[in-house]
Amino acid sequence: MKSFKYILALAAGATLAVSCDDFLEKNPISSASEAGYYVTSDQLLTALPACYSTLYDTYGAEGLMYYFGEIWSDETHTDNTAGQVGDTEAFDTHQGMNTSNSVVENYWEIYYQAIYRMNNIIKNAEGNDALNSLVGEVRFLRALYYFDMVRMWGDIPLVTTPVSGSEAYGIARSNVTDVYAQIIDDLNYAASNLPDKSKERVAGAATSDAANALLGKVYLTTGQKDNAKNALLKVYNSGRFKLLDDYANLWDLSYKNSSESIFEVQYKGGIGNPYSMYWALFSPIDNRVVTAWGGGYNQPEDELYDAYTTDGVVDSRRDKSIQVGYTTADGKFVPTKFTIKWRDDNAEVTGLREASDNNFMILRYADVLLMLSEATGDVQYMNQVQDRAGAPRTTTYSVEALMHERQLEFAFEYHRMFDLLRLGKAVSVLSSCKKLGTLTFNSDSQFLLPIPQKVIDQNPNVITQNSAY
């Protein structure tokens, strides 16, 4: 069983201690006592933090969604020189990605540990209608995690019930079609059983609005535009969401969980709390002025910065997203671009990192509006996002116009590579990307991550590898 954790990461034995507002303040029970435990609402509530806590890993400043969504794309790069640099640079350069990549292996295990916990909860809550809403939260999260995984790995083992070690050795990779069918089923259940955003259980809990927004993105990813439109219109027509007047306010700490937020990872600043590190790690490498140190992650490419200028007119989102340099303590200006979206100048410092208070928005209303334009070809939704930015309105829908608008609106927020793949532009954009030099691509399959070699070695007759490896 020790080695088997790399297959489905069933060894979820380490208790994840989390302390955050409301539902994140409770410590989950250890997996040793999970089986047969969740039969009341109180018991289920003790287990939910372990499901949500995975968001801190996968959507954190060093999470796989950052590596894949940003530096795996044309949009940003990393200047980081610490840790296992070769494994992280493989995302940046598209060279050297291999089946033993430690980042890929680590997050494969993290995802399946979370899914193990959730499958236990869902199984033990079967037949108890009083738990439907809480199970809806779990199924939303399971759908989100599988959606992340299927987009990054393609075919993956699809596990929806607790399984033993011997059973798991027989589980092969499921076709993406079957994985998406399960994701859609989970989200439909969540949308039908969860309260809307105005009645969310606590700040940051999954809601029917979050389920419908994510369902819209899943349908777009699978080419089902009519179904995407129907799901997204439920959010749009609800009247519960609106764009903030000022784009910069999206990252103002006084606007956490705002009217634009649909699903947001909850952090609490300060040492001893579950603080965020976006500001510490996304600032310039070793700056010692902007931040205590500076991680050099998620640094913008010049092409991203230049994309904000059209016919000599600068989009207002550029200077609310990117700073072009900083001045050292001895008065020297260092010209280097970095994102200021998660700026937190008053964060308490622990060691060389800021213990920041920034949340992270996975789903926000501007995304719903742009997805509606994608689903319908109607620019009226895109225009609302452009109006907020004071940008010229698009008059005729095109994939290129949508892709450009999404890049300006969501820069640094882990959307870019997923957008390029969904919109069919990954091969062309990355083949002409300056940071990748003369590298060229001919298939989206080249952008899938490898199945960890340990997984294949432990089950070579069942688990196959992606063709690019």
Tab-separated table of C-alpha atoms in Angstrom:
chain	number	residue	atom	x	y	z
A	1	MET	CA	0.000	0.000	0.000
A	2	LYS	CA	2.924	2.391	0.558
A	3	SER	CA	3.803	2.468	-3.127
A	4	PHE	CA	0.188	2.307	-4.220
A	5	LYS	CA	-0.407	5.896	-3.133
A	6	TYR	CA	1.145	6.965	-6.403
A	7	ILE	CA	-1.593	5.204	-8.345
A	8	LEU	CA	-4.657	6.678	-6.720
A	9	ALA	CA	-3.124	8.237	-3.619
A	10	LEU	CA	-5.382	6.244	-1.344
A	11	ALA	CA	-2.951	6.699	1.525
A	12	ALA	CA	-4.532	9.954	2.669
A	13	GLY	CA	-3.371	9.357	6.205
A	14	ALA	CA	-1.944	12.754	7.045
A	15	THR	CA	-4.486	14.976	8.736
A	16	LEU	CA	-4.530	18.382	7.063
A	17	ALA	CA	-4.776	21.009	9.791
A	18	VAL	CA	-6.443	24.155	8.496
A	19	SER	CA	-7.614	27.188	10.394
A	20	CYS	CA	-9.583	29.734	8.451
A	21	ASP	CA	-12.871	31.554	8.696
A	22	ASP	CA	-15.917	29.426	9.421
A	23	PHE	CA	-15.810	26.029	7.747
A	24	LEU	CA	-12.033	26.150	7.340
A	25	GLU	CA	-11.476	26.488	11.070
A	26	LYS	CA	-12.255	22.852	11.814
A	27	ASN	CA	-9.650	20.125	11.604
A	28	PRO	CA	-10.695	17.151	9.470
A	29	ILE	CA	-10.702	13.707	10.950
A	30	SER	CA	-7.892	11.408	9.909
A	31	SER	CA	-8.490	9.051	7.022
A	32	ALA	CA	-7.923	6.135	9.376
A	33	SER	CA	-11.398	6.751	10.802
A	34	GLU	CA	-13.158	7.995	7.671
A	35	ALA	CA	-14.844	4.795	6.547
A	36	GLY	CA	-18.427	4.688	7.782
A	37	TYR	CA	-18.104	7.943	9.688
A	38	TYR	CA	-20.192	10.532	7.817
A	39	VAL	CA	-23.763	9.844	8.850
A	40	THR	CA	-24.788	13.193	10.383
A	41	SER	CA	-24.443	16.814	9.300
A	42	ASP	CA	-22.021	17.550	12.139
A	43	GLN	CA	-19.807	14.629	11.189
A	44	LEU	CA	-19.852	15.642	7.547
A	45	LEU	CA	-18.926	19.204	8.460
A	46	THR	CA	-15.784	17.935	10.184
A	47	ALA	CA	-14.674	16.330	6.914
A	48	LEU	CA	-15.382	19.208	4.528
A	49	PRO	CA	-12.224	21.237	5.354
A	50	ALA	CA	-10.034	18.421	4.032
A	51	CYS	CA	-11.863	18.663	0.695
A	52	TYR	CA	-11.584	22.447	0.445
A	53	SER	CA	-7.986	22.534	1.700
A	54	THR	CA	-6.748	20.997	-1.557
A	55	LEU	CA	-7.560	24.349	-3.184
A	56	TYR	CA	-4.676	25.836	-1.181
A	57	ASP	CA	-2.346	23.398	-2.927
A	58	THR	CA	-3.626	23.279	-6.480
A	59	TYR	CA	-4.577	26.972	-6.800
A	60	GLY	CA	-1.792	28.339	-4.621
A	61	ALA	CA	1.073	30.504	-5.853
A	62	GLU	CA	3.131	27.369	-6.466
A	63	GLY	CA	0.205	25.153	-7.460
A	64	LEU	CA	-0.158	23.045	-10.563
A	65	MET	CA	-2.878	25.341	-11.900
A	66	TYR	CA	-0.284	28.144	-11.905
A	67	TYR	CA	2.352	25.998	-13.608
A	68	PHE	CA	-0.027	24.741	-16.284
A	69	GLY	CA	-2.274	27.767	-16.703
A	70	GLU	CA	0.448	30.405	-16.804
A	71	ILE	CA	4.071	29.459	-17.466
A	72	TRP	CA	3.074	26.442	-19.607
A	73	SER	CA	1.494	29.123	-21.841
A	74	ASP	CA	2.940	32.091	-23.751
A	75	GLU	CA	1.901	34.622	-21.128
A	76	THR	CA	4.390	34.489	-18.251
A	77	HIS	CA	7.685	32.971	-17.184
A	78	THR	CA	9.516	32.220	-13.951
A	79	ASP	CA	12.799	33.703	-12.754
A	80	ASN	CA	12.870	31.431	-9.730
A	81	THR	CA	16.234	29.815	-9.032
A	82	ALA	CA	15.413	27.890	-5.852
A	83	GLY	CA	14.265	24.314	-5.354
A	84	GLN	CA	14.015	21.727	-8.121
A	85	VAL	CA	14.497	24.309	-10.852
A	86	GLY	CA	14.755	21.798	-13.688
A	87	ASP	CA	11.295	20.428	-12.990
A	88	THR	CA	9.683	23.877	-12.813
A	89	GLU	CA	11.592	25.254	-15.796
A	90	ALA	CA	10.256	22.372	-17.896
A	91	PHE	CA	6.890	24.134	-17.753
A	92	ASP	CA	8.472	27.440	-18.741
A	93	THR	CA	10.557	26.201	-21.664
A	94	HIS	CA	8.531	23.182	-22.853
A	95	GLN	CA	11.819	21.300	-22.806
A	96	GLY	CA	12.812	18.617	-20.349
A	97	MET	CA	9.288	17.702	-19.259
A	98	ASN	CA	9.532	14.025	-18.398
A	99	THR	CA	7.675	11.252	-16.648
A	100	SER	CA	9.595	11.769	-13.386
A	101	ASN	CA	8.804	15.471	-13.026
A	102	SER	CA	8.426	16.056	-9.286
A	103	VAL	CA	5.786	18.789	-9.657
A	104	VAL	CA	3.574	16.576	-11.808
A	105	GLU	CA	4.014	13.572	-9.535
A	106	ASN	CA	3.270	15.580	-6.394
A	107	TYR	CA	0.040	17.045	-7.705
A	108	TRP	CA	-1.195	13.750	-9.146
A	109	GLU	CA	-1.005	12.434	-5.605
A	110	ILE	CA	-2.617	15.555	-4.091
A	111	TYR	CA	-5.596	15.368	-6.441
A	112	TYR	CA	-6.249	11.691	-5.787
A	113	GLN	CA	-5.887	12.093	-2.043
A	114	ALA	CA	-8.654	14.690	-2.202
A	115	ILE	CA	-10.821	12.482	-4.394
A	116	TYR	CA	-10.376	9.582	-1.966
A	117	ARG	CA	-11.716	11.720	0.872
A	118	MET	CA	-14.634	12.942	-1.188
A	119	ASN	CA	-15.596	9.486	-2.394
A	120	ASN	CA	-15.731	8.327	1.230
A	121	ILE	CA	-18.030	11.190	2.157
A	122	ILE	CA	-20.347	10.663	-0.801
A	123	LYS	CA	-20.551	6.918	-0.226
A	124	ASN	CA	-21.327	7.177	3.482
A	125	ALA	CA	-23.925	9.901	2.968
A	126	GLU	CA	-25.945	7.860	0.458
A	127	GLY	CA	-29.641	7.640	1.257
A	128	ASN	CA	-29.659	10.507	3.755
A	129	ASP	CA	-31.526	13.360	2.085
A	130	ALA	CA	-30.680	15.668	4.982
A	131	LEU	CA	-27.092	15.639	3.774
A	132	ASN	CA	-27.829	16.449	0.110
A	133	SER	CA	-26.661	20.046	0.325
A	134	LEU	CA	-23.368	19.172	2.007
A	135	VAL	CA	-22.825	16.327	-0.445
A	136	GLY	CA	-23.494	18.885	-3.180
A	137	GLU	CA	-20.464	20.843	-1.986
A	138	VAL	CA	-18.342	17.710	-2.109
A	139	ARG	CA	-19.547	16.793	-5.594
A	140	PHE	CA	-18.859	20.337	-6.814
A	141	LEU	CA	-15.282	20.043	-5.566
A	142	ARG	CA	-14.861	16.563	-7.042
A	143	ALA	CA	-16.072	17.920	-10.377
A	144	LEU	CA	-13.648	20.850	-10.163
A	145	TYR	CA	-10.691	18.587	-9.351
A	146	TYR	CA	-11.515	16.112	-12.108
A	147	PHE	CA	-12.024	19.026	-14.532
A	148	ASP	CA	-8.562	20.298	-13.687
A	149	MET	CA	-7.046	16.843	-14.089
A	150	VAL	CA	-8.719	15.836	-17.355
A	151	ARG	CA	-7.625	19.072	-18.999
A	152	MET	CA	-4.014	18.604	-17.882
A	153	TRP	CA	-3.587	14.837	-18.261
A	154	GLY	CA	-6.315	13.750	-20.696
A	155	ASP	CA	-7.486	10.205	-19.962
A	156	ILE	CA	-7.245	9.576	-16.204
A	157	PRO	CA	-8.395	6.884	-13.772
A	158	LEU	CA	-11.990	7.764	-12.894
A	159	VAL	CA	-12.782	6.679	-9.345
A	160	THR	CA	-16.135	7.582	-7.799
A	161	THR	CA	-16.347	5.153	-4.887
A	162	PRO	CA	-13.874	4.155	-2.151
A	163	VAL	CA	-11.732	1.266	-3.384
A	164	SER	CA	-9.226	-1.052	-1.738
A	165	GLY	CA	-5.618	-1.312	-2.770
A	166	SER	CA	-6.175	-4.560	-4.662
A	167	GLU	CA	-9.185	-3.097	-6.475
A	168	ALA	CA	-7.305	0.039	-7.450
A	169	TYR	CA	-4.584	-1.914	-9.230
A	170	GLY	CA	-7.169	-2.895	-11.828
A	171	ILE	CA	-8.374	0.624	-12.571
A	172	ALA	CA	-7.167	1.896	-15.934
A	173	ARG	CA	-7.380	5.373	-17.398
A	174	SER	CA	-10.903	6.322	-18.461
A	175	ASN	CA	-11.588	8.065	-21.743
A	176	VAL	CA	-12.010	11.831	-21.423
A	177	THR	CA	-15.613	11.456	-22.597
A	178	ASP	CA	-16.455	9.333	-19.561
A	179	VAL	CA	-14.609	11.691	-17.227
A	180	TYR	CA	-16.529	14.683	-18.555
A	181	ALA	CA	-19.811	12.784	-18.207
A	182	GLN	CA	-19.061	12.269	-14.505
A	183	ILE	CA	-18.055	15.910	-14.065
A	184	ILE	CA	-21.324	17.050	-15.631
A	185	ASP	CA	-23.325	14.651	-13.463
A	186	ASP	CA	-21.608	15.943	-10.303
A	187	LEU	CA	-22.224	19.565	-11.269
A	188	ASN	CA	-25.871	18.980	-12.114
A	189	TYR	CA	-26.309	17.368	-8.709
A	190	ALA	CA	-24.559	20.314	-7.048
A	191	ALA	CA	-26.617	22.865	-8.968
A	192	SER	CA	-29.846	21.115	-7.910
A	193	ASN	CA	-28.967	20.661	-4.242
A	194	LEU	CA	-26.911	23.689	-3.241
A	195	PRO	CA	-28.240	27.096	-2.169
A	196	ASP	CA	-27.519	30.086	-4.371
A	197	LYS	CA	-24.765	32.563	-3.565
A	198	SER	CA	-27.019	34.782	-1.469
A	199	LYS	CA	-27.651	31.855	0.885
A	200	GLU	CA	-24.193	30.256	0.884
A	201	ARG	CA	-23.447	28.245	4.005
A	202	VAL	CA	-20.343	30.318	4.786
A	203	ALA	CA	-18.062	32.569	2.746
A	204	GLY	CA	-16.262	30.458	0.180
A	205	ALA	CA	-18.602	27.470	0.248
A	206	ALA	CA	-19.733	26.018	-3.073
A	207	THR	CA	-23.135	27.212	-4.306
A	208	SER	CA	-25.550	26.468	-7.134
A	209	ASP	CA	-24.254	29.578	-8.898
A	210	ALA	CA	-20.692	28.261	-8.754
A	211	ALA	CA	-21.896	24.892	-10.047
A	212	ASN	CA	-23.705	26.482	-12.999
A	213	ALA	CA	-20.771	28.753	-13.837
A	214	LEU	CA	-18.357	25.814	-13.811
A	215	LEU	CA	-20.851	23.697	-15.733
A	216	GLY	CA	-20.891	26.376	-18.439
A	217	LYS	CA	-17.110	26.141	-18.755
A	218	VAL	CA	-17.223	22.344	-18.872
A	219	TYR	CA	-19.827	22.441	-21.637
A	220	LEU	CA	-17.752	24.931	-23.625
A	221	THR	CA	-14.703	22.719	-23.217
A	222	THR	CA	-16.645	19.749	-24.598
A	223	GLY	CA	-18.154	21.738	-27.478
A	224	GLN	CA	-21.721	21.876	-26.113
A	225	LYS	CA	-22.435	25.564	-26.621
A	226	ASP	CA	-26.222	25.423	-26.217
A	227	ASN	CA	-25.915	23.622	-22.899
A	228	ALA	CA	-23.221	26.095	-21.848
A	229	LYS	CA	-25.514	29.004	-22.655
A	230	ASN	CA	-28.350	27.536	-20.607
A	231	ALA	CA	-26.139	26.956	-17.558
A	232	LEU	CA	-24.507	30.378	-17.755
A	233	LEU	CA	-27.786	32.213	-18.238
A	234	LYS	CA	-28.952	30.843	-14.895
A	235	VAL	CA	-26.121	32.826	-13.307
A	236	TYR	CA	-26.561	35.854	-15.562
A	237	ASN	CA	-30.330	36.111	-15.109
A	238	SER	CA	-30.199	35.609	-11.346
A	239	GLY	CA	-29.320	39.262	-10.735
A	240	ARG	CA	-27.025	38.200	-7.897
A	241	PHE	CA	-23.798	39.292	-9.561
A	242	LYS	CA	-22.404	42.440	-11.089
A	243	LEU	CA	-19.048	43.755	-12.239
A	244	LEU	CA	-17.251	46.003	-9.799
A	245	ASP	CA	-17.013	49.573	-11.051
A	246	ASP	CA	-13.220	49.614	-10.912
A	247	TYR	CA	-11.192	46.669	-12.211
A	248	ALA	CA	-8.500	47.350	-9.587
A	249	ASN	CA	-10.991	46.756	-6.796
A	250	LEU	CA	-11.039	43.058	-7.633
A	251	TRP	CA	-7.772	42.749	-5.695
A	252	ASP	CA	-8.448	45.390	-3.072
A	253	LEU	CA	-8.509	43.532	0.251
A	254	SER	CA	-11.657	45.389	1.283
A	255	TYR	CA	-13.520	43.779	-1.641
A	256	LYS	CA	-12.939	40.115	-0.825
A	257	ASN	CA	-15.985	37.982	-1.761
A	258	SER	CA	-17.445	40.903	-3.715
A	259	SER	CA	-20.496	41.082	-5.962
A	260	GLU	CA	-18.301	39.833	-8.811
A	261	SER	CA	-17.003	36.783	-6.965
A	262	ILE	CA	-18.696	33.444	-7.654
A	263	PHE	CA	-16.213	30.983	-6.127
A	264	GLU	CA	-13.213	32.227	-4.201
A	265	VAL	CA	-10.488	30.447	-2.243
A	266	GLN	CA	-10.464	31.876	1.276
A	267	TYR	CA	-7.236	33.001	2.903
A	268	LYS	CA	-6.585	34.860	6.143
A	269	GLY	CA	-3.482	37.023	6.402
A	270	GLY	CA	-1.036	36.931	9.271
A	271	ILE	CA	1.428	34.492	10.752
A	272	GLY	CA	-0.317	31.432	12.143
A	273	ASN	CA	-3.213	31.765	9.688
A	274	PRO	CA	-3.770	30.120	6.299
A	275	TYR	CA	-2.249	33.118	4.520
A	276	SER	CA	-1.627	33.437	0.797
A	277	MET	CA	1.721	33.955	-0.942
A	278	TYR	CA	0.732	35.363	-4.347
A	279	TRP	CA	2.210	38.763	-3.530
A	280	ALA	CA	5.434	37.320	-2.088
A	281	LEU	CA	6.069	34.879	-4.927
A	282	PHE	CA	4.786	36.899	-7.889
A	283	SER	CA	6.994	39.912	-7.071
A	284	PRO	CA	10.414	40.337	-8.811
A	285	ILE	CA	13.085	37.840	-7.877
A	286	ASP	CA	15.193	38.856	-4.864
A	287	ASN	CA	13.949	42.461	-4.979
A	288	ARG	CA	14.143	43.065	-1.189
A	289	VAL	CA	12.197	46.322	-1.629
A	290	VAL	CA	8.807	45.622	-3.174
A	291	THR	CA	8.554	42.595	-0.907
A	292	ALA	CA	10.812	41.137	1.765
A	293	TRP	CA	12.419	38.870	-0.791
A	294	GLY	CA	10.600	38.175	-4.060
A	295	GLY	CA	9.982	34.810	-5.686
A	296	GLY	CA	10.086	35.770	-9.360
A	297	TYR	CA	7.121	33.549	-10.258
A	298	ASN	CA	4.444	34.454	-12.829
A	299	GLN	CA	6.469	37.234	-14.464
A	300	PRO	CA	4.825	38.764	-17.560
A	301	GLU	CA	6.224	38.310	-21.024
A	302	ASP	CA	6.701	41.497	-23.044
A	303	GLU	CA	4.086	40.208	-25.495
A	304	LEU	CA	1.484	40.198	-22.720
A	305	TYR	CA	2.344	43.759	-21.740
A	306	ASP	CA	2.211	44.870	-25.383
A	307	ALA	CA	-1.163	43.160	-25.896
A	308	TYR	CA	-2.815	45.887	-23.813
A	309	THR	CA	-2.063	48.478	-26.517
A	310	THR	CA	-4.211	48.585	-29.672
A	311	ASP	CA	-3.705	51.278	-32.311
A	312	GLY	CA	-1.781	53.331	-29.783
A	313	VAL	CA	-4.521	53.167	-27.138
A	314	VAL	CA	-3.606	51.546	-23.816
A	315	ASP	CA	-6.229	49.421	-22.082
A	316	SER	CA	-6.734	50.629	-18.495
A	317	ARG	CA	-6.281	47.089	-17.172
A	318	ARG	CA	-2.586	47.096	-18.054
A	319	ASP	CA	-1.453	49.524	-15.365
A	320	LYS	CA	-3.860	47.981	-12.853
A	321	SER	CA	-2.269	44.588	-13.505
A	322	ILE	CA	1.417	45.228	-14.207
A	323	GLN	CA	4.144	47.434	-12.778
A	324	VAL	CA	7.166	48.066	-15.019
A	325	GLY	CA	9.886	48.215	-12.384
A	326	TYR	CA	10.918	49.287	-8.905
A	327	THR	CA	13.491	51.508	-7.197
A	328	THR	CA	16.078	49.957	-4.898
A	329	ALA	CA	16.989	51.316	-1.479
A	330	ASP	CA	19.952	53.175	-2.994
A	331	GLY	CA	17.761	54.839	-5.621
A	332	LYS	CA	18.484	52.630	-8.623
A	333	PHE	CA	15.545	51.866	-10.906
A	334	VAL	CA	15.244	48.213	-11.901
A	335	PRO	CA	13.220	47.816	-15.111
A	336	THR	CA	11.366	44.546	-14.683
A	337	LYS	CA	7.677	43.887	-15.193
A	338	PHE	CA	5.629	42.142	-12.516
A	339	THR	CA	1.991	41.760	-11.574
A	340	ILE	CA	0.455	43.897	-8.836
A	341	LYS	CA	-2.933	42.180	-8.773
A	342	TRP	CA	-2.308	40.604	-5.371
A	343	ARG	CA	-0.430	43.536	-3.863
A	344	ASP	CA	-0.487	43.524	-0.054
A	345	ASP	CA	1.961	46.118	1.225
A	346	ASN	CA	0.783	45.768	4.828
A	347	ALA	CA	1.156	42.004	5.068
A	348	GLU	CA	2.942	40.594	8.078
A	349	VAL	CA	6.294	39.098	7.086
A	350	THR	CA	7.297	35.601	8.101
A	351	GLY	CA	10.915	34.900	7.250
A	352	LEU	CA	11.270	36.297	3.731
A	353	ARG	CA	7.632	35.881	2.691
A	354	GLU	CA	4.551	37.996	3.194
A	355	ALA	CA	1.703	36.296	5.061
A	356	SER	CA	-0.852	37.976	2.813
A	357	ASP	CA	-4.606	38.304	3.086
A	358	ASN	CA	-5.440	37.966	-0.614
A	359	ASN	CA	-8.093	35.474	-1.672
A	360	PHE	CA	-7.975	33.775	-5.073
A	361	MET	CA	-10.968	33.892	-7.418
A	362	ILE	CA	-11.490	30.687	-9.379
A	363	LEU	CA	-14.800	31.862	-10.851
A	364	ARG	CA	-15.901	35.465	-11.238
A	365	TYR	CA	-18.708	37.200	-13.082
A	366	ALA	CA	-16.540	38.611	-15.891
A	367	ASP	CA	-15.736	35.000	-16.786
A	368	VAL	CA	-19.447	34.202	-17.025
A	369	LEU	CA	-19.979	37.180	-19.349
A	370	LEU	CA	-17.117	36.251	-21.660
A	371	MET	CA	-18.190	32.604	-21.678
A	372	LEU	CA	-21.679	33.718	-22.686
A	373	SER	CA	-20.224	35.524	-25.696
A	374	GLU	CA	-18.269	32.363	-26.496
A	375	ALA	CA	-21.378	30.220	-26.198
A	376	THR	CA	-23.708	32.501	-28.169
A	377	GLY	CA	-21.510	34.571	-30.465
A	378	ASP	CA	-23.263	37.624	-29.028
A	379	VAL	CA	-20.850	40.440	-28.202
A	380	GLN	CA	-23.231	42.182	-25.785
A	381	TYR	CA	-21.788	40.179	-22.890
A	382	MET	CA	-18.188	40.866	-23.883
A	383	ASN	CA	-19.063	44.542	-24.263
A	384	GLN	CA	-20.021	44.746	-20.590
A	385	VAL	CA	-16.522	43.652	-19.621
A	386	GLN	CA	-15.002	46.086	-22.094
A	387	ASP	CA	-17.183	48.941	-20.823
A	388	ARG	CA	-15.902	48.405	-17.292
A	389	ALA	CA	-12.339	48.750	-18.621
A	390	GLY	CA	-13.197	51.761	-20.782
A	391	ALA	CA	-12.036	49.736	-23.794
A	392	PRO	CA	-13.447	49.961	-27.338
A	393	ARG	CA	-16.404	47.634	-27.852
A	394	THR	CA	-16.101	44.613	-30.100
A	395	THR	CA	-18.779	44.852	-32.780
A	396	THR	CA	-18.428	41.452	-34.461
A	397	TYR	CA	-17.719	38.271	-32.554
A	398	SER	CA	-14.623	36.262	-33.397
A	399	VAL	CA	-12.525	33.739	-31.523
A	400	GLU	CA	-9.552	36.088	-31.860
A	401	ALA	CA	-11.464	38.975	-30.276
A	402	LEU	CA	-12.620	36.758	-27.410
A	403	MET	CA	-9.143	35.348	-26.851
A	404	HIS	CA	-7.667	38.851	-26.724
A	405	GLU	CA	-10.312	40.047	-24.267
A	406	ARG	CA	-9.817	37.042	-22.010
A	407	GLN	CA	-6.067	37.623	-21.982
A	408	LEU	CA	-6.428	41.234	-20.853
A	409	GLU	CA	-9.132	40.460	-18.283
A	410	PHE	CA	-7.595	37.337	-16.710
A	411	ALA	CA	-3.826	37.814	-17.045
A	412	PHE	CA	-1.915	35.945	-14.307
A	413	GLU	CA	-5.100	34.225	-13.044
A	414	TYR	CA	-4.337	30.720	-14.397
A	415	HIS	CA	-6.736	30.908	-17.362
A	416	ARG	CA	-4.445	31.418	-20.336
A	417	MET	CA	-3.318	27.890	-21.319
A	418	PHE	CA	-6.762	26.436	-20.705
A	419	ASP	CA	-8.281	29.179	-22.873
A	420	LEU	CA	-5.829	28.551	-25.706
A	421	LEU	CA	-6.625	24.832	-25.675
A	422	ARG	CA	-10.400	25.307	-25.475
A	423	LEU	CA	-10.402	27.898	-28.258
A	424	GLY	CA	-8.173	25.793	-30.513
A	425	LYS	CA	-5.287	28.273	-30.511
A	426	ALA	CA	-2.610	26.568	-28.410
A	427	VAL	CA	-0.585	25.125	-31.317
A	428	SER	CA	-0.453	28.349	-33.325
A	429	VAL	CA	0.148	30.695	-30.400
A	430	LEU	CA	2.871	28.660	-28.721
A	431	SER	CA	4.563	27.894	-32.042
A	432	SER	CA	5.049	31.637	-32.543
A	433	CYS	CA	5.791	32.467	-28.894
A	434	LYS	CA	9.040	34.415	-28.493
A	435	LYS	CA	9.991	32.856	-25.172
A	436	LEU	CA	10.012	29.404	-26.795
A	437	GLY	CA	12.306	30.435	-29.652
A	438	THR	CA	12.226	28.013	-32.563
A	439	LEU	CA	10.092	25.360	-30.871
A	440	THR	CA	7.030	24.375	-32.875
A	441	PHE	CA	4.022	22.212	-32.065
A	442	ASN	CA	1.577	20.305	-34.226
A	443	SER	CA	-0.935	18.774	-31.815
A	444	ASP	CA	-2.713	19.620	-28.581
A	445	SER	CA	-1.586	16.223	-27.294
A	446	GLN	CA	1.877	17.748	-26.882
A	447	PHE	CA	0.496	19.965	-24.136
A	448	LEU	CA	-0.763	17.125	-21.932
A	449	LEU	CA	1.289	16.372	-18.842
A	450	PRO	CA	2.938	12.961	-18.439
A	451	ILE	CA	1.412	10.276	-16.267
A	452	PRO	CA	3.941	9.931	-13.397
A	453	GLN	CA	6.376	7.129	-14.096
A	454	LYS	CA	5.824	5.637	-10.627
A	455	VAL	CA	2.176	5.114	-11.511
A	456	ILE	CA	3.049	3.217	-14.669
A	457	ASP	CA	5.850	1.220	-13.034
A	458	GLN	CA	3.470	-0.027	-10.354
A	459	ASN	CA	0.771	-1.004	-12.838
A	460	PRO	CA	2.403	-1.342	-16.288
A	461	ASN	CA	-0.247	-3.672	-17.698
A	462	VAL	CA	-3.104	-1.268	-16.922
A	463	ILE	CA	-1.873	2.342	-16.930
A	464	THR	CA	-0.634	3.756	-20.233
A	465	GLN	CA	1.442	6.858	-20.954
A	466	ASN	CA	0.516	9.950	-22.974
A	467	SER	CA	1.842	9.816	-26.523
A	468	ALA	CA	4.180	12.811	-26.153
A	469	TYR	CA	6.249	10.866	-23.613
